[in-house]
Structure formats: C-alpha cells, structure tokens
Coordinates of C-alpha atoms in Angstrom, one line a residue:
Chain I
M1 CA -1.2 -3.7 -37.3
S2 CA -2.1 -4.6 -33.7
L3 CA -1.6 -2.4 -30.6
K4 CA 0.9 -4.2 -28.3
I5 CA -0.1 -3.8 -24.7
A6 CA 2.0 -5.0 -21.7
I7 CA 0.2 -6.2 -18.5
Q8 CA 1.2 -7.9 -15.3
G9 CA -0.3 -11.4 -15.4
I10 CA -1.7 -13.5 -18.2
E11 CA -4.7 -13.6 -20.4
S12 CA -8.1 -13.3 -18.6
S13 CA -6.5 -11.7 -15.5
F14 CA -8.1 -8.5 -14.2
H15 CA -5.4 -6.5 -16.1
D16 CA -6.6 -8.2 -19.3
L17 CA -10.2 -7.3 -18.4
A18 CA -9.1 -3.7 -18.0
V19 CA -7.4 -3.8 -21.4
Q20 CA -10.6 -5.2 -23.0
Q21 CA -12.7 -2.5 -21.3
L22 CA -10.3 0.2 -22.7
F23 CA -9.7 -1.3 -26.2
P24 CA -12.9 -3.3 -27.0
N25 CA -12.8 -2.8 -30.8
Q26 CA -9.1 -2.8 -31.5
N27 CA -6.7 -5.4 -32.7
V28 CA -4.7 -5.8 -29.4
E29 CA -1.7 -8.0 -28.8
L30 CA -1.3 -8.8 -25.1
L31 CA 2.3 -8.9 -23.7
P32 CA 2.0 -10.8 -20.4
C33 CA 4.7 -9.7 -17.9
S34 CA 5.7 -11.3 -14.6
S35 CA 6.0 -7.9 -12.8
F36 CA 5.1 -4.2 -13.0
D37 CA 8.8 -3.5 -13.5
N38 CA 8.8 -5.7 -16.6
V39 CA 5.7 -3.8 -17.9
A40 CA 7.6 -0.6 -17.6
G41 CA 10.7 -2.2 -19.1
S42 CA 8.8 -3.3 -22.2
L43 CA 7.8 0.3 -22.8
S44 CA 11.4 1.6 -22.3
D45 CA 12.8 -0.9 -24.8
F46 CA 9.8 -0.4 -27.3
S47 CA 8.7 -4.0 -27.2
A48 CA 5.2 -2.7 -26.2
D49 CA 3.2 0.3 -27.4
L50 CA 1.3 0.8 -24.1
G51 CA 1.1 -0.7 -20.6
V52 CA -1.9 -1.0 -18.4
I53 CA -1.3 -1.1 -14.6
A54 CA -3.4 -1.0 -11.4
I55 CA -2.7 2.3 -9.6
E56 CA -5.1 2.2 -6.6
N57 CA -7.7 -0.1 -5.1
T58 CA -10.3 -0.1 -2.3
I59 CA -8.2 -2.1 0.1
A60 CA -4.7 -0.7 -0.2
G61 CA -5.4 2.8 -1.5
S62 CA -2.6 4.1 -3.8
I63 CA -0.2 1.6 -5.1
L64 CA 2.8 3.8 -4.4
P65 CA 5.5 1.6 -6.1
N66 CA 3.6 2.0 -9.4
Y67 CA 3.6 5.8 -9.0
N68 CA 7.3 5.6 -8.4
L69 CA 7.7 3.4 -11.4
I70 CA 6.0 5.9 -13.7
D71 CA 8.1 8.6 -12.2
S72 CA 11.5 6.9 -12.3
K73 CA 11.0 5.5 -15.9
N74 CA 9.8 8.8 -17.2
L75 CA 6.5 7.3 -18.5
K76 CA 3.2 9.2 -18.8
I77 CA -0.3 8.4 -17.7
L78 CA -2.4 8.5 -20.9
D79 CA -5.8 7.2 -19.9
E80 CA -7.7 5.6 -17.0
T81 CA -10.4 3.0 -16.3
F82 CA -12.1 1.5 -13.3
L83 CA -13.1 -2.2 -12.8
T84 CA -15.4 -3.6 -10.1
I85 CA -13.5 -6.6 -8.9
E86 CA -15.6 -9.6 -7.9
M87 CA -13.8 -12.6 -6.7
Y88 CA -14.8 -16.2 -7.4
L89 CA -13.6 -19.4 -5.7
M90 CA -13.0 -22.1 -8.4
A91 CA -11.6 -25.6 -8.7
L92 CA -11.7 -28.7 -10.9
Q93 CA -15.1 -30.1 -11.9
G94 CA -16.5 -32.3 -9.2
E95 CA -15.0 -30.5 -6.3
T96 CA -17.1 -28.9 -3.5
I97 CA -16.2 -26.3 -0.9
H98 CA -15.7 -29.3 1.5
S99 CA -13.3 -31.2 -0.7
I100 CA -10.9 -28.2 -0.9
D101 CA -7.9 -28.0 1.5
E102 CA -5.7 -25.4 -0.3
V103 CA -6.7 -22.0 -1.7
H104 CA -4.2 -20.2 -4.0
S105 CA -4.2 -16.7 -5.4
H106 CA -2.3 -13.4 -5.7
P107 CA -1.6 -11.8 -2.2
V108 CA -3.9 -8.8 -2.9
A109 CA -6.8 -11.1 -4.0
L110 CA -6.3 -13.2 -0.8
Q111 CA -6.3 -10.0 1.3
Q112 CA -9.5 -8.8 -0.4
C113 CA -11.2 -12.1 0.6
K114 CA -9.7 -12.3 4.1
E115 CA -13.0 -12.6 6.0
Y116 CA -14.3 -15.4 3.7
L117 CA -11.0 -17.2 4.0
Q118 CA -11.0 -16.9 7.8
R119 CA -14.3 -19.0 7.8
L120 CA -12.6 -21.7 5.7
Q121 CA -9.6 -22.0 8.0
P122 CA -8.0 -23.8 9.8
H123 CA -8.8 -26.9 7.7
C124 CA -7.9 -25.0 4.5
K125 CA -4.4 -23.7 3.8
V126 CA -4.1 -20.3 2.2
I127 CA -1.1 -20.0 -0.2
E128 CA 0.1 -16.9 -2.0
G129 CA 0.7 -17.3 -5.7
K130 CA 1.8 -15.4 -8.7
D131 CA -1.4 -13.9 -10.0
T132 CA -5.1 -14.8 -10.0
A133 CA -5.4 -16.3 -13.5
S134 CA -2.0 -18.2 -13.4
E135 CA -3.0 -20.1 -10.2
A136 CA -6.3 -21.1 -11.8
K137 CA -4.5 -22.2 -15.0
R138 CA -2.0 -24.3 -13.0
I139 CA -4.9 -26.1 -11.2
K140 CA -6.4 -27.0 -14.6
E141 CA -3.2 -27.9 -16.4
N142 CA -1.9 -30.1 -13.6
G143 CA -5.3 -31.5 -12.6
L144 CA -4.7 -30.4 -9.0
K145 CA -7.3 -32.0 -6.7
G146 CA -8.4 -30.4 -3.5
V147 CA -6.9 -27.1 -4.6
A148 CA -9.0 -23.9 -5.4
A149 CA -8.0 -20.6 -6.9
I150 CA -9.5 -17.1 -6.3
A151 CA -9.9 -15.2 -9.5
G152 CA -12.4 -13.4 -11.7
K153 CA -15.4 -15.2 -13.2
Q154 CA -13.8 -14.9 -16.7
V155 CA -10.9 -17.1 -15.5
A156 CA -13.2 -20.0 -14.6
E157 CA -14.9 -19.7 -18.0
K158 CA -11.5 -19.6 -19.8
Y159 CA -10.0 -22.6 -18.1
G160 CA -13.2 -24.7 -17.6
L161 CA -13.1 -24.6 -13.8
Q162 CA -16.1 -25.0 -11.6
I163 CA -17.3 -22.0 -9.6
L164 CA -17.6 -23.0 -5.9
D165 CA -18.6 -19.6 -4.6
K166 CA -19.0 -16.1 -5.9
N167 CA -18.6 -12.5 -4.8
I168 CA -16.4 -13.6 -1.9
Q169 CA -14.5 -10.4 -1.4
T170 CA -15.0 -8.6 1.9
I171 CA -15.9 -5.2 0.4
K172 CA -18.7 -5.8 -2.0
D173 CA -18.2 -2.6 -4.0
N174 CA -14.5 -3.4 -4.6
K175 CA -13.0 -1.1 -7.3
T176 CA -9.6 -0.9 -8.8
R177 CA -8.4 2.0 -10.9
F178 CA -6.1 1.1 -13.8
V179 CA -4.1 3.6 -15.9
V180 CA -2.7 3.3 -19.4
I181 CA 1.0 4.2 -19.4
G182 CA 3.3 4.9 -22.3
R183 CA 5.5 7.4 -23.9
E184 CA 4.0 10.9 -24.3
T185 CA 1.6 11.4 -27.2
A186 CA -0.2 14.4 -28.6
E187 CA -3.3 12.3 -29.1
N188 CA -6.6 13.7 -27.8
A189 CA -4.8 16.6 -26.2
S190 CA -7.9 18.8 -26.6
E191 CA -10.1 16.5 -24.5
R192 CA -7.9 16.2 -21.5
N193 CA -9.2 17.4 -18.2
K194 CA -7.3 15.4 -15.5
A195 CA -3.7 15.4 -14.5
T196 CA -1.4 13.5 -12.1
L197 CA 1.4 15.7 -10.6
K198 CA 4.3 15.1 -8.4
F199 CA 6.1 17.8 -6.4
Q200 CA 8.2 18.3 -3.2
L201 CA 7.7 20.7 -0.3
G202 CA 9.4 21.5 2.9
H203 CA 7.4 21.3 6.1
E204 CA 6.9 25.1 6.5
V205 CA 3.6 25.6 8.1
G206 CA 1.0 26.1 5.4
S207 CA 3.0 25.2 2.4
L208 CA 0.6 22.6 1.2
A209 CA -2.4 24.7 2.1
S210 CA -0.9 27.5 -0.1
V211 CA -0.4 25.1 -3.1
L212 CA -4.0 23.7 -2.8
Q213 CA -5.3 27.3 -2.4
L214 CA -3.5 28.3 -5.6
L215 CA -5.1 25.4 -7.5
S216 CA -8.6 26.0 -6.0
T217 CA -8.4 29.7 -6.9
F218 CA -8.3 28.7 -10.5
G219 CA -11.0 26.0 -10.2
I220 CA -8.5 23.1 -10.3
N221 CA -10.0 20.4 -8.2
L222 CA -8.1 17.9 -6.1
T223 CA -9.4 14.3 -6.4
K224 CA -6.5 12.5 -4.7
I225 CA -3.5 13.3 -2.6
Q226 CA -0.8 11.2 -1.0
S227 CA 2.3 12.4 0.8
F228 CA 5.4 10.5 1.5
P229 CA 8.7 11.3 3.2
I230 CA 11.8 11.8 0.9
E231 CA 14.6 9.4 1.5
G232 CA 17.5 11.0 3.2
S233 CA 15.8 14.4 3.5
P234 CA 14.1 14.7 6.9
W235 CA 11.2 17.1 6.9
Q236 CA 10.9 17.1 3.1
Y237 CA 7.8 15.5 1.5
S238 CA 6.8 14.4 -1.9
F239 CA 3.2 14.5 -3.0
F240 CA 1.3 12.7 -5.7
I241 CA -1.9 14.5 -6.5
D242 CA -4.6 14.0 -9.1
V243 CA -6.5 17.1 -10.2
L244 CA -9.4 17.9 -12.5
Y245 CA -9.5 21.1 -14.6
E246 CA -11.8 22.6 -17.2
D247 CA -9.6 25.1 -19.0
Q248 CA -6.4 23.6 -20.5
V249 CA -4.7 26.9 -21.2
L250 CA -5.3 28.1 -17.6
F251 CA -4.1 24.7 -16.3
A252 CA -0.9 25.1 -18.3
E253 CA -0.4 28.6 -16.9
V254 CA -1.1 27.6 -13.3
T255 CA 1.3 24.7 -13.7
N256 CA 4.0 27.2 -14.8
V257 CA 3.4 29.3 -11.7
L258 CA 3.2 26.3 -9.4
E259 CA 6.7 25.3 -10.6
K260 CA 8.0 28.4 -8.9
A261 CA 6.3 27.6 -5.6
V262 CA 7.3 24.0 -5.2
K263 CA 10.4 21.8 -5.8
K264 CA 10.7 19.3 -8.7
L265 CA 7.2 19.7 -10.1
K266 CA 6.6 16.9 -12.6
V267 CA 3.5 16.2 -14.7
L268 CA 3.1 12.5 -14.7
G269 CA 0.4 12.7 -17.3
T270 CA -2.6 14.7 -18.6
Y271 CA -5.6 12.6 -19.7
K272 CA -9.4 12.5 -19.9
Q273 CA -11.2 11.6 -16.8
N274 CA -13.0 8.3 -17.4
L275 CA -15.5 7.6 -14.7
N276 CA -17.9 5.9 -17.0
N277 CA -15.2 3.6 -18.4
A278 CA -15.5 4.6 -22.0
P279 CA -13.2 2.9 -24.5
S280 CA -9.8 4.6 -24.9
Q281 CA -9.3 6.8 -27.9
L282 CA -5.6 5.9 -28.0
N283 CA -4.6 3.9 -31.1
R284 CA -1.5 2.6 -32.7
Q285 CA -1.0 5.3 -35.3
L286 CA -1.3 8.1 -32.8
V287 CA 0.7 6.4 -30.0
H288 CA 3.5 6.2 -32.5
G289 CA 3.1 9.8 -33.4
K290 CA 2.4 9.1 -37.1
Chain O
M1 CA 3.5 -7.6 36.6
S2 CA 4.5 -7.6 32.9
L3 CA 3.2 -5.4 30.1
K4 CA 1.5 -7.7 27.6
I5 CA 2.2 -6.5 24.0
A6 CA 0.6 -8.0 20.9
I7 CA 2.6 -8.0 17.6
Q8 CA 2.2 -9.6 14.2
G9 CA 4.9 -12.2 13.9
I10 CA 7.1 -14.0 16.4
E11 CA 10.0 -13.2 18.7
S12 CA 13.0 -11.5 17.0
S13 CA 10.8 -10.2 14.1
F14 CA 11.0 -6.5 13.2
H15 CA 7.9 -5.9 15.3
D16 CA 9.7 -7.4 18.3
L17 CA 12.6 -5.1 17.6
A18 CA 10.2 -2.1 17.6
V19 CA 8.9 -3.3 21.0
Q20 CA 12.4 -3.6 22.4
Q21 CA 13.2 -0.1 21.2
L22 CA 10.0 1.3 22.8
F23 CA 10.2 -0.7 26.1
P24 CA 13.9 -1.4 26.7
N25 CA 13.7 -1.5 30.5
Q26 CA 10.3 -3.0 31.1
N27 CA 9.1 -6.4 31.9
V28 CA 7.4 -7.2 28.6
E29 CA 5.4 -10.3 27.7
L30 CA 5.1 -10.6 23.9
L31 CA 1.9 -11.9 22.4
P32 CA 2.7 -13.2 18.9
C33 CA -0.2 -12.9 16.5
S34 CA -0.7 -14.3 13.0
S35 CA -2.3 -11.1 11.6
F36 CA -2.8 -7.4 12.3
D37 CA -6.5 -8.2 12.8
N38 CA -5.5 -10.6 15.6
V39 CA -3.4 -7.9 17.2
A40 CA -6.4 -5.6 17.3
G41 CA -8.6 -8.4 18.5
S42 CA -6.3 -9.1 21.4
L43 CA -6.8 -5.5 22.5
S44 CA -10.5 -5.6 22.1
D45 CA -10.8 -8.7 24.3
F46 CA -8.3 -7.4 26.8
S47 CA -5.8 -10.3 26.3
A48 CA -3.1 -7.7 25.6
D49 CA -2.4 -4.3 27.1
L50 CA -0.9 -2.7 24.0
G51 CA -0.2 -3.6 20.4
V52 CA 2.6 -2.5 18.1
I53 CA 2.0 -2.3 14.4
A54 CA 3.7 -1.0 11.3
I55 CA 1.9 2.0 9.9
E56 CA 4.1 3.2 7.0
N57 CA 7.2 2.2 5.2
T58 CA 9.5 3.6 2.5
I59 CA 8.3 1.2 -0.1
A60 CA 4.5 1.1 0.2
G61 CA 3.9 4.5 1.9
S62 CA 0.9 4.3 4.3
I63 CA -0.3 0.9 5.2
L64 CA -4.0 1.9 4.7
P65 CA -5.5 -1.4 6.1
N66 CA -3.8 -0.7 9.5
Y67 CA -5.3 2.8 9.6
N68 CA -8.7 1.3 8.8
L69 CA -8.2 -1.3 11.6
I70 CA -7.4 1.4 14.2
D71 CA -10.5 3.4 13.0
S72 CA -12.9 0.5 12.9
K73 CA -11.9 -1.1 16.2
N74 CA -12.0 2.3 17.9
L75 CA -8.4 2.0 19.1
K76 CA -6.0 4.9 19.8
I77 CA -2.5 5.6 18.6
L78 CA -0.5 6.1 21.9
D79 CA 3.1 6.3 20.7
E80 CA 5.4 5.9 17.7
T81 CA 8.9 4.7 16.8
F82 CA 11.0 4.3 13.7
L83 CA 13.2 1.4 12.7
T84 CA 15.8 1.3 10.0
I85 CA 15.2 -2.0 8.3
E86 CA 18.3 -3.8 7.0
M87 CA 17.7 -7.1 5.3
Y88 CA 20.0 -10.1 5.6
L89 CA 20.1 -13.3 3.6
M90 CA 20.5 -16.3 5.9
A91 CA 20.6 -20.1 5.7
L92 CA 22.0 -23.2 7.6
Q93 CA 25.7 -23.3 8.5
G94 CA 27.8 -24.5 5.5
E95 CA 25.5 -23.0 2.8
T96 CA 26.8 -20.4 0.3
I97 CA 24.9 -18.1 -2.0
H98 CA 25.6 -20.7 -4.8
S99 CA 24.1 -23.6 -2.9
I100 CA 20.8 -21.8 -2.4
D101 CA 17.9 -22.5 -4.7
E102 CA 14.9 -21.1 -2.7
V103 CA 14.5 -17.8 -0.9
H104 CA 11.6 -17.4 1.5
S105 CA 10.3 -14.3 3.3
H106 CA 7.3 -12.1 4.0
P107 CA 6.0 -10.5 0.7
V108 CA 7.0 -7.0 1.8
A109 CA 10.5 -8.1 2.7
L110 CA 10.8 -9.8 -0.7
Q111 CA 9.6 -6.6 -2.4
Q112 CA 12.2 -4.5 -0.5
C113 CA 14.9 -6.8 -1.8
K114 CA 13.5 -7.0 -5.4
E115 CA 16.7 -5.9 -7.2
Y116 CA 18.9 -8.2 -5.3
L117 CA 16.6 -11.2 -5.9
Q118 CA 16.4 -10.4 -9.6
R119 CA 20.2 -11.0 -9.8
L120 CA 19.7 -14.4 -8.0
Q121 CA 17.0 -15.5 -10.4
P122 CA 16.2 -17.6 -12.4
H123 CA 18.2 -20.4 -10.8
C124 CA 16.7 -19.4 -7.4
K125 CA 13.0 -19.6 -6.6
V126 CA 11.5 -16.8 -4.6
I127 CA 8.6 -17.9 -2.3
E128 CA 6.3 -15.8 -0.2
G129 CA 6.0 -16.8 3.4
K130 CA 4.3 -15.9 6.7
D131 CA 6.8 -13.4 8.2
T132 CA 10.5 -12.9 8.2
A133 CA 11.5 -14.6 11.5
S134 CA 9.1 -17.5 11.1
E135 CA 10.6 -18.5 7.7
A136 CA 14.1 -18.4 9.3
K137 CA 13.0 -20.5 12.2
R138 CA 11.4 -23.1 9.9
I139 CA 14.7 -23.5 8.0
K140 CA 16.6 -24.1 11.3
E141 CA 14.0 -26.4 12.9
N142 CA 13.5 -28.5 9.8
G143 CA 17.1 -28.5 8.7
L144 CA 16.1 -27.2 5.2
K145 CA 19.1 -27.4 2.9
G146 CA 19.4 -25.1 -0.1
V147 CA 16.8 -22.7 1.4
A148 CA 17.5 -19.2 2.5
A149 CA 15.4 -16.7 4.4
I150 CA 15.4 -12.9 4.3
A151 CA 15.1 -11.3 7.8
G152 CA 16.8 -9.0 10.2
K153 CA 20.3 -9.7 11.6
Q154 CA 18.9 -10.5 15.0
V155 CA 17.0 -13.4 13.5
A156 CA 20.2 -15.1 12.3
E157 CA 21.7 -14.6 15.7
K158 CA 18.6 -16.0 17.5
Y159 CA 18.3 -19.2 15.4
G160 CA 22.0 -19.7 14.7
L161 CA 21.8 -19.3 11.0
Q162 CA 24.7 -18.3 8.8
I163 CA 24.6 -14.8 7.2
L164 CA 25.2 -15.2 3.4
D165 CA 24.7 -11.5 2.5
K166 CA 23.8 -8.3 4.3
N167 CA 22.1 -5.0 3.6
I168 CA 20.4 -6.5 0.5
Q169 CA 17.3 -4.2 0.5
T170 CA 17.1 -1.9 -2.6
I171 CA 16.6 1.3 -0.7
K172 CA 19.5 1.6 1.7
D173 CA 17.8 4.1 4.1
N174 CA 14.8 1.9 4.5
K175 CA 12.6 3.0 7.4
T176 CA 9.4 1.7 8.9
R177 CA 7.2 3.7 11.3
F178 CA 5.6 1.7 14.0
V179 CA 2.8 2.9 16.3
V180 CA 1.7 1.7 19.7
I181 CA -2.0 1.1 19.8
G182 CA -4.4 0.5 22.6
R183 CA -7.3 1.8 24.6
E184 CA -7.2 5.5 25.4
T185 CA -5.1 6.5 28.4
A186 CA -4.6 9.8 30.2
E187 CA -0.9 9.0 30.5
N188 CA 1.7 11.7 29.5
A189 CA -1.2 13.8 28.2
S190 CA 0.8 17.0 28.9
E191 CA 3.7 15.9 26.6
R192 CA 1.7 15.2 23.5
N193 CA 2.4 17.2 20.4
K194 CA 1.3 15.0 17.5
A195 CA -2.1 13.7 16.4
T196 CA -3.6 11.5 13.7
L197 CA -7.0 12.6 12.5
K198 CA -9.5 11.1 10.1
F199 CA -12.3 13.2 8.4
Q200 CA -14.4 13.3 5.3
L201 CA -14.9 16.0 2.7
G202 CA -17.0 16.5 -0.4
H203 CA -15.1 17.5 -3.6
E204 CA -16.1 21.1 -3.5
V205 CA -13.3 23.1 -5.0
G206 CA -11.0 24.2 -2.2
S207 CA -12.5 22.3 0.7
L208 CA -9.2 20.6 1.6
A209 CA -7.3 23.8 1.0
S210 CA -9.6 25.5 3.5
V211 CA -9.1 22.8 6.1
L212 CA -5.3 23.0 5.8
Q213 CA -5.4 26.8 5.9
L214 CA -7.3 26.6 9.1
L215 CA -4.7 24.3 10.6
S216 CA -1.8 26.4 9.4
T217 CA -3.4 29.6 10.7
F218 CA -3.0 28.1 14.2
G219 CA 0.5 26.8 13.6
I220 CA -0.7 23.2 13.3
N221 CA 1.7 21.5 10.9
L222 CA 0.9 18.7 8.5
T223 CA 3.4 15.9 8.4
K224 CA 1.4 13.3 6.4
I225 CA -1.7 13.2 4.3
Q226 CA -3.5 10.5 2.4
S227 CA -6.9 10.6 0.7
F228 CA -9.1 7.7 -0.4
P229 CA -12.5 7.5 -1.9
I230 CA -15.4 6.5 0.3
E231 CA -17.1 3.2 -0.7
G232 CA -20.5 3.8 -2.2
S233 CA -20.2 7.6 -2.0
P234 CA -18.8 9.0 -5.3
W235 CA -17.0 12.3 -4.9
Q236 CA -16.7 11.9 -1.2
Y237 CA -13.2 11.4 0.2
S238 CA -11.8 10.3 3.5
F239 CA -8.4 11.7 4.7
F240 CA -5.9 10.4 7.2
I241 CA -3.6 13.2 8.3
D242 CA -0.8 13.5 10.9
V243 CA -0.2 16.9 12.5
L244 CA 2.2 18.5 14.9
Y245 CA 1.1 21.2 17.4
E246 CA 2.7 23.1 20.2
D247 CA -0.2 24.4 22.2
Q248 CA -2.5 21.6 23.5
V249 CA -5.4 23.9 24.5
L250 CA -5.3 25.6 21.1
F251 CA -5.2 22.2 19.3
A252 CA -8.3 21.1 21.2
E253 CA -10.1 24.3 20.3
V254 CA -9.1 24.1 16.6
T255 CA -10.3 20.4 16.6
N256 CA -13.7 21.6 18.0
V257 CA -14.0 24.2 15.2
L258 CA -12.7 21.7 12.5
E259 CA -15.5 19.3 13.5
K260 CA -18.0 21.9 12.1
A261 CA -16.1 22.3 8.8
V262 CA -15.7 18.6 7.9
K263 CA -17.7 15.4 8.2
K264 CA -17.1 12.6 10.7
L265 CA -13.9 14.0 12.3
K266 CA -12.2 11.4 14.5
V267 CA -9.0 11.8 16.5
L268 CA -7.3 8.4 16.1
G269 CA -4.7 9.4 18.7
T270 CA -2.7 12.2 20.3
Y271 CA 0.9 11.3 21.3
K272 CA 4.4 12.6 21.6
Q273 CA 6.4 12.8 18.3
N274 CA 9.3 10.4 18.7
L275 CA 11.8 11.1 15.9
N276 CA 14.8 10.1 18.0
N277 CA 13.2 6.8 19.0
A278 CA 13.1 7.4 22.8
P279 CA 11.7 4.7 25.0
S280 CA 8.0 4.9 25.5
Q281 CA 6.7 6.3 28.8
L282 CA 3.7 4.1 28.7
N283 CA 3.6 1.5 31.5
R284 CA 1.3 -1.0 32.9
Q285 CA -0.2 1.0 35.7
L286 CA -1.0 3.9 33.6
V287 CA -2.3 1.9 30.6
H288 CA -4.8 0.4 33.0
G289 CA -5.6 3.8 34.4
K290 CA -4.6 2.9 38.0

C-alpha cells in the first residue's frame, strides 16, 4: 500500500520535490491541497498519512502560521529536509523575454525574484497566483500567450514549457526548510536528536536567559528561536525553539524540569536532524503504529 | 513646512492611520509608495523626511524583510506605534453579501480574514491585490459591481463604499506594530528606553544564553527575539532583538562590552517605548538636525 502524503500545491511543485527528496524509493500517493490548513485537516480526518509543509525560508524566516497550525491541530514534526530553491521563468514554446507582458506566480516566489522583476517592469505586469506549478500548468492548458510563470525547473519539464531565464531569485543560495508532520509515531525514536518546543514566559528580566542557560548546562544546543506576543496577555511571550541534543534520556529529564520553569511547555516534535537531506525512514507500517 | 512621510500604500490605508496616530497635530505630507523598498529608497535619496513601516503583526510575527531593509539601507528606527487592525468588507452602494462574487485585498489582509472568507467560498472568488485601500478605491472609481474589498473602516468612509460586514478578521485582537524609520537624529535622546539590535553568533553551546545573561545582569530586558541562519555560513546565526533599558549610560556601556562578545553588533535604533500610542515627538526641524 502507498504512503499518502498531503502537500500544499500540485504535482511538481516545490512541496512535491521535498516529498521526492524525503521518500525517493517509496510508493507515495500525493494528496494536493489548496492551503496549509487543508494539509493539516487531511491529517486530522485520516485522509492522509503524513503532510509535508514549508516551515522557514531565507526570505521570510520562520513561517509562523505553520508553527501555529502544528500547535493548534496537535500534530507532531516527524522529520525535516532542506531544498535549494532555484526559480525559472517559463512560457509557451516560441516566446521570448520580450514577448512577455504578464508574469504569474505564488506571492512568495514573486518576492524571491523581486529584483529581477523590477528590471522587467513597468512593461510587464506581475500577478499573484495560487502556487508556482499551478500557474505554469494554466499557461500550458489554456495556451496563454505573452504570459510567463515563475516556478522550478521541474515544472517546465513536466508541462513542456520553454525556459526563458534561470536562477532569477535575488538570493542565490535560497533555501527552504520543510518538515514532515503527522500523528505521533514511535518510529526511529532511538535516532532522534532534534526537537521543536513551544513555551510561554513572563517578561521578568532574565527569564529567557535562565531557560537557555539550563539547556546549555546540559549540552542542549539552540538552533533557532522566535518570540511572539501572546494575544490578550500583555508582557507575556510565546517562544518557538529548535534544539539539538545528544543524550535522549537527559533531554527527557531536562524537558521535565523545564516544564516547571516555564508555562505551557509543549514538544511539537522530536526527530532526526537532516542537514544532508537523507531519505526519511518513516514508512506506512510504522506511521500507522503496526 | 510640512513633514514628508513615506508609506507603502495610499491615503487612508493602515499605514496612513499609523502616521495619523503618530503625527496628529503636524503638517504632514504623505508620500505613497508601491513597496517597502521604495519607502526606504525615498529616505536614501532625501525625497522623504521619515518613513512608517509595519514591522510585526499578530499573524506573521516579525516581518523579516523589513528588518533586513532597515539594516541594509543603514536606516534607524526612531519611534514606534501599535494599531488594532479591524477588517471591514465593503462594496458599492446597493450591494449585499449575496450579490458579491469577488473579494479583493492585500494578501496579508486576506490571510487575516481567512476563516471568514472560507465561509463565503466557493461561490466567491478571493483575489490578491496591491493594498487594502487601493482595491477599495478601484471598486469605487471603476464602478465594479459584484466586487468587494477588505480594508479598514476609514477606507469605506473615504471612498463612500457601503460596509457589508465588520470585524471579519479571525483574530479579534489583531495588532500591528509600526516603526518610524529615517536617518539618525539626536532628537529626544534623553527619553529613549528601547533599542533594536542585530548581531551574529556561532552555535557554540550557550552563546546566546551568555549574551542574554549579560543583558539581564544589567536590567536590560528582552521584549522580542528572532534568529535566522546566515546565508552561506552554516551554523552561524543572526539575531534581531528588542530590549528595554532604564539607564542610558549603562546601556551604552553594556553595548560596548557586548560588541566584544558577539560578531557584527549593530544598533538599528534607540527610541522611546510607546505602548500607549502617544504622538511622536519627532518634527521637521529636529529630523533635519536644525
């Protein structure tokens, strides 16, 4: 049986690439969703086994709404992978950069190519669309002349579009981190060395310093932190942090202690750090706890 | 002479409201810009005295590109203010919620009203536009039937549009923090008690804890922190932090010491904390250093 994975966007989108990088040798059935909310929904109603969502990128930093989604839907981060995002300008065969008067793509893709697009304007209109791959598909299916899409190379190949320009994103080393989300599983528990935590603190001087000091005393290493104010609670902050640890037992003990020092500690997931983008070890049997 | 203030968007947009809240009794000339980049550009080429930009909101958290803009253009944060953002659905006179088949607004405004819009779909198309006020203006000027905009109440009043629904944003206590940016000024230096700093750290265990401990030892209080990875430097992180302090001399001394403990410390601005949204004390003479 196949592993059903929900993504935002359609086949050949960057989310699909992340799935292929994570599950290269598995029988995967992609469940395309129109929003991150629907990805989470498909996990809650068991129509998907796993979801893959972008969680931070070079331009925007953390994608806070996706952290909040994982938190509010009580999902877990089970794995991670990183994609280098290279943007291509593509259109129907026979078009050139000079015959284009509209460029369509996802708002984030447009933002990532802002400097390039500024050089094309004003003769060229920039229009925000659904997602990178869908805009390209629409150009092909409707034979839209004078219209280009910005998407990954694989999208041009998939839909037989002509590449007009490559690597057009402003930041050349443009990376996005994707996480696999789902219901908790006991799979690969022994290999886990990274965790995403959420907790709340008042603004007492030094409270965050004390928390980080506690972690550092036990060799638990911060790789990411973001604070944000709590709605309706002035001077109270929530934090999302990512940490690396070596000793699982020690990490569990420190987490127990930490729970007494902060408010509403929640482990949003423990997983294996995956800087070299190795295939995921998650598979259908284990995800289902069989 | 008037104070020339650059904003993203047009008159009666939320950025304009922030300007009115900051400069209620001053002769202000608004310079509408099509992007945050152009706001920064108008300061660099001296066509504006000050700029007002959104820097964080309840939905997205920090607006990282705007922090990067302040940093890369060597601008300073000079003041801050907070707006409670309430979204209204508006259209031509005579329309009802049932006669609407398209809703236009800025992508962030659409995101803030996501749950409301889900109830209107699928019969109603949601279309991303330039900014909240511009979409409303376009409906009025072109007499667009069946089209609604999402914007602030003041926009409906300004363009004589009918309000179809009010307070439609998902998070009812929806706040955005705006900062005044410009070239450094000596104005009100004695009243400043808040600073925005940027610095870099390696991932040595405890390095961030030590920095925060140093600040807390001297009563310097963290109100916001965000880390992000540095392009091309694995394991190196940049941090944007906001801090509150009481003693200016002590703060300057601690900053001097901090410079030796971190890499590339940069003070992006010192200003007066403004939780009660008092009018800004900045004015033309002082901004120009006369």
